[in-house]
Coordinates of C-alpha atoms and ligand atoms in Angstrom, one line a residue:
M30 CA 0.0 0.0 0.0
K31 CA 1.1 3.6 -0.7
I32 CA 0.0 6.5 1.5
H33 CA 0.6 10.2 0.8
I34 CA -0.1 12.7 3.6
L35 CA -0.6 16.2 2.4
T36 CA 0.2 18.6 5.3
L37 CA 1.7 21.9 6.3
F38 CA 3.6 20.1 9.0
P39 CA 5.5 17.1 7.6
S40 CA 7.8 16.9 10.7
F41 CA 4.7 16.1 12.8
F42 CA 4.8 12.5 11.4
E43 CA 8.5 11.7 12.0
G44 CA 7.9 10.1 15.4
P45 CA 4.6 8.3 15.0
F46 CA 5.4 6.6 11.7
S47 CA 8.9 5.3 12.7
C48 CA 7.8 3.4 15.8
G49 CA 5.8 0.3 16.6
I50 CA 3.6 -1.6 14.2
V51 CA 3.6 1.2 11.6
G52 CA 7.4 1.6 11.7
R53 CA 7.9 -2.1 11.3
A54 CA 5.3 -2.3 8.5
R55 CA 7.3 0.3 6.6
E56 CA 10.6 -1.6 7.2
K57 CA 9.0 -4.7 5.9
G58 CA 7.9 -2.9 2.8
L59 CA 4.2 -3.5 3.5
V60 CA 3.5 0.2 3.2
E61 CA 5.2 3.2 1.8
I62 CA 4.3 6.4 3.6
R63 CA 5.3 9.8 2.2
T64 CA 4.5 13.3 3.5
V65 CA 3.9 16.1 1.0
N66 CA 4.3 19.7 2.1
I67 CA 1.4 21.7 0.8
R68 CA 3.4 24.9 1.0
D69 CA 5.7 23.5 -1.8
F70 CA 2.7 23.9 -4.1
T71 CA 2.1 27.6 -3.6
S72 CA 2.7 30.1 -6.4
D73 CA 3.0 33.5 -4.8
P74 CA 6.2 35.0 -3.4
Y75 CA 4.9 34.7 0.2
R76 CA 4.1 31.0 -0.3
S77 CA 0.8 31.6 1.4
V78 CA -1.4 28.6 2.1
D79 CA -4.3 30.4 3.8
D80 CA -6.3 33.6 3.4
Y81 CA -9.1 35.5 5.0
P82 CA -12.6 34.1 4.7
F83 CA -14.9 35.7 2.1
G84 CA -17.8 37.3 3.9
G85 CA -15.7 37.9 7.0
G86 CA -15.5 36.1 10.3
S87 CA -12.7 34.8 12.5
G88 CA -9.8 32.5 11.5
M89 CA -8.1 31.7 8.3
V90 CA -9.1 29.4 5.5
M91 CA -6.8 27.0 3.7
K92 CA -6.5 27.9 0.0
V93 CA -7.8 25.5 -2.7
E94 CA -5.0 25.8 -5.3
P95 CA -2.0 24.6 -3.4
I96 CA -4.1 21.6 -2.1
W97 CA -5.3 20.9 -5.7
R98 CA -1.7 20.9 -7.1
A99 CA -0.4 18.8 -4.2
V100 CA -3.1 16.2 -4.9
E101 CA -2.4 16.3 -8.7
S102 CA 1.3 15.7 -7.9
V103 CA 0.6 12.3 -6.3
R104 CA -2.2 11.0 -8.5
D105 CA -1.6 7.6 -10.2
G106 CA -5.1 6.6 -11.1
K107 CA -5.5 4.3 -8.2
E108 CA -5.7 6.8 -5.4
L109 CA -8.5 7.4 -2.9
V110 CA -8.5 11.0 -1.8
I111 CA -9.5 11.6 1.9
L112 CA -10.0 15.0 3.5
L113 CA -9.7 15.0 7.3
T114 CA -12.2 17.4 8.8
P115 CA -14.4 17.4 11.9
Q116 CA -17.3 17.7 9.5
G117 CA -16.6 14.3 7.9
R118 CA -18.3 11.0 8.4
T119 CA -17.0 9.2 11.6
F120 CA -14.1 6.8 11.0
T121 CA -14.8 3.3 12.3
Q122 CA -13.1 -0.1 12.4
K123 CA -15.3 -1.2 9.4
L124 CA -14.0 1.7 7.4
A125 CA -10.5 0.9 8.5
R126 CA -11.0 -2.6 7.0
E127 CA -12.3 -1.1 3.8
L128 CA -9.4 1.3 3.4
S129 CA -6.9 -1.4 4.1
Q130 CA -7.9 -2.9 0.8
C131 CA -6.9 0.2 -1.1
E132 CA -3.7 0.5 -3.1
H133 CA -3.1 4.2 -2.6
L134 CA -4.5 6.6 0.0
V135 CA -4.0 10.3 -0.3
I136 CA -4.8 12.0 3.0
I137 CA -5.3 15.8 3.2
C138 CA -4.8 17.3 6.7
G139 CA -6.9 20.4 7.1
R140 CA -5.6 23.2 9.4
Y141 CA -6.7 26.6 10.7
K142 CA -10.4 27.3 10.7
G143 CA -11.0 25.0 7.8
V144 CA -10.4 24.5 4.1
D145 CA -12.0 26.2 1.1
E146 CA -15.2 24.3 0.4
R147 CA -14.1 23.7 -3.2
V148 CA -11.6 21.2 -2.0
T149 CA -14.5 18.8 -1.5
S150 CA -15.0 18.8 -5.2
F151 CA -11.9 16.7 -5.8
V152 CA -11.9 14.5 -2.7
D153 CA -13.6 11.0 -2.5
M154 CA -14.3 11.0 1.2
E155 CA -14.4 13.4 4.1
L156 CA -13.6 11.8 7.5
S157 CA -13.6 12.8 11.1
I158 CA -12.2 10.7 14.0
G159 CA -14.8 11.7 16.5
D160 CA -16.9 14.4 18.0
Y161 CA -14.3 16.8 19.3
V162 CA -12.2 19.5 17.7
L163 CA -8.5 19.1 17.0
S164 CA -6.4 22.0 15.8
G165 CA -5.6 20.2 12.6
G166 CA -6.0 17.0 10.8
E167 CA -2.5 15.7 11.6
P168 CA -3.3 13.8 14.8
A169 CA -6.3 12.3 12.9
A170 CA -4.0 11.2 10.1
V171 CA -1.9 9.4 12.6
V172 CA -4.9 7.6 14.0
L173 CA -6.3 6.7 10.6
V174 CA -2.9 5.4 9.3
D175 CA -2.3 3.3 12.4
A176 CA -5.8 1.7 12.3
V177 CA -5.4 0.9 8.6
V178 CA -1.7 -0.2 8.5
R179 CA -2.1 -2.7 11.3
L180 CA -4.7 -4.5 9.2
L181 CA -2.3 -5.1 6.3
P182 CA -1.4 -8.8 6.1
G183 CA 1.8 -9.4 8.0
A184 CA 1.8 -6.1 9.9
V185 CA 0.7 -7.7 13.2
G186 CA 2.5 -11.0 14.1
D187 CA -0.5 -12.8 15.4
K188 CA -3.5 -12.6 13.1
D189 CA -5.8 -13.9 15.8
S190 CA -4.9 -10.9 18.0
V191 CA -6.3 -8.6 15.3
D192 CA -9.4 -10.7 14.7
T193 CA -10.3 -10.7 18.4
D194 CA -9.9 -6.9 18.8
S195 CA -12.6 -4.8 20.3
F196 CA -14.9 -3.5 17.6
E197 CA -14.0 -6.2 15.0
R198 CA -17.3 -7.8 16.0
N199 CA -18.8 -4.8 17.7
L200 CA -18.0 -6.3 21.1
L201 CA -15.6 -5.1 23.8
E202 CA -12.8 -7.5 24.8
A203 CA -12.9 -9.6 27.9
P204 CA -10.5 -8.6 30.8
L205 CA -6.9 -9.7 30.4
Y206 CA -4.4 -10.7 33.1
T207 CA -0.7 -11.6 33.3
R208 CA 1.7 -12.4 36.1
P209 CA 1.7 -12.0 39.1
R210 CA -1.3 -14.1 40.2
E211 CA -2.0 -11.7 43.0
F212 CA -1.4 -8.0 43.2
M213 CA -2.3 -6.0 46.3
G214 CA -4.9 -8.7 47.3
M215 CA -6.4 -8.7 43.8
K216 CA -6.4 -12.2 42.4
V217 CA -6.5 -13.4 38.8
P218 CA -9.9 -15.2 38.1
E219 CA -9.4 -18.8 39.0
I220 CA -10.8 -20.0 35.7
L221 CA -7.9 -18.5 33.7
L222 CA -5.5 -20.6 35.7
S223 CA -7.5 -23.8 35.3
G224 CA -6.1 -24.9 31.9
N225 CA -9.7 -25.8 30.9
H226 CA -9.9 -24.2 27.4
E227 CA -13.6 -24.7 26.9
E228 CA -14.5 -23.1 30.3
I229 CA -12.0 -20.2 29.5
R230 CA -13.6 -19.6 26.2
K231 CA -17.1 -19.4 27.8
W232 CA -15.9 -17.1 30.5
R233 CA -14.4 -14.8 28.0
M234 CA -17.5 -14.8 25.9
K235 CA -19.6 -13.9 28.9
E236 CA -17.2 -11.2 30.2
S237 CA -17.0 -9.7 26.7
L238 CA -20.8 -9.5 26.5
K239 CA -21.1 -8.2 30.0
R240 CA -18.7 -5.4 29.3
T241 CA -20.3 -4.4 26.1
L242 CA -23.8 -4.4 27.8
E243 CA -22.5 -2.2 30.6
R244 CA -20.3 0.2 28.8
R245 CA -21.3 0.3 25.1
P246 CA -24.9 -1.1 24.8
D247 CA -25.1 0.9 21.5
L248 CA -22.6 -1.6 19.9
L249 CA -24.8 -4.5 20.6
E250 CA -27.4 -3.2 18.1
H251 CA -24.9 -3.9 15.3
A252 CA -23.2 -7.0 16.7
E253 CA -23.9 -10.3 14.9
L254 CA -24.1 -12.8 17.7
T255 CA -24.0 -16.5 17.6
E256 CA -26.8 -18.5 19.2
E257 CA -24.6 -19.2 22.2
E258 CA -23.8 -15.5 22.6
K259 CA -27.5 -14.6 22.3
K260 CA -28.4 -16.9 25.1
I261 CA -25.7 -15.6 27.4
L262 CA -26.7 -12.0 26.6
E263 CA -30.4 -12.7 27.5
K264 CA -29.3 -14.1 30.8
L265 CA -27.1 -11.1 31.5
K266 CA -29.9 -8.7 30.7
E267 CA -32.2 -10.6 33.1
E268 CA -29.6 -10.4 35.8
K269 CA -29.1 -6.8 35.2
D270 CA -32.6 -5.4 35.2
G271 CA -34.7 -8.4 35.9
P272 CA -35.9 -8.9 39.5
H273 CA -34.2 -5.7 41.0
S274 CA -35.9 -3.1 38.8
C275 CA -39.3 -4.5 39.6
I276 CA -39.2 -3.5 43.3
Ligands
6GU17 CL1 -10.2 14.8 11.0 N1 -9.9 17.2 12.1 C1 -10.0 18.1 13.1 N2 -9.5 19.4 12.9 N3 -10.7 17.9 14.2 C2 -11.2 16.7 14.3 C3 -11.1 15.7 13.3 C4 -10.4 16.0 12.2 N4 -11.7 14.6 13.8 C5 -12.2 14.9 14.9 N5 -11.9 16.1 15.3

């Protein structure tokens, strides 16, 4: 996969893309990530990338021409052009899966108050990473690239570890423990030490459903549950608001 990040701050990405899973994926040649400085595509002596908004108002607006030229400079006919903006559709794990199938992603990081609306005429997709405001699209690009690159075959050593991730099935993960067996009086659940794989599998299934029900009941609306999971969930719901809420 090839990823171009169009930004006014290329150095922002030096750290995040050289460590961990993304850094290793680059070393392995699974992904090629390049930053493009939008300022290199200005045509005036001041190399200006922003200007005052027509109609007045506070803040500056990113100019359309430098962004257009920067996008044109990286087009290869296989690109998917993404504009990062708080006004975009919310990025999800499902979308990360879809984007991980693309050959070439071109990611535009918006800055300042926003970008000239005409930029949207040559982007394929506008994405936001959640309902809060960042000062620019750069941190969002780091989030998007991480979520996508770790899904590329070979990026994460253990494929199972990716498949059991929270959100892959719209369920939160069961609690995890490692040594020591006891910390400040808190013990690791006995079942995990039992060596009984079937019981452990059932325990994890129940804990995963319990967590999702307690913390993110909204996810359960989209989860495709097995018959076994459906039964456990029904029981958990009864335990939760069954006899108690009646009194
Ligand atoms: Cl993609 N950009 C900015 N500036 N703020 C955001 C965002 C993006 N996603 C959430 N907040």
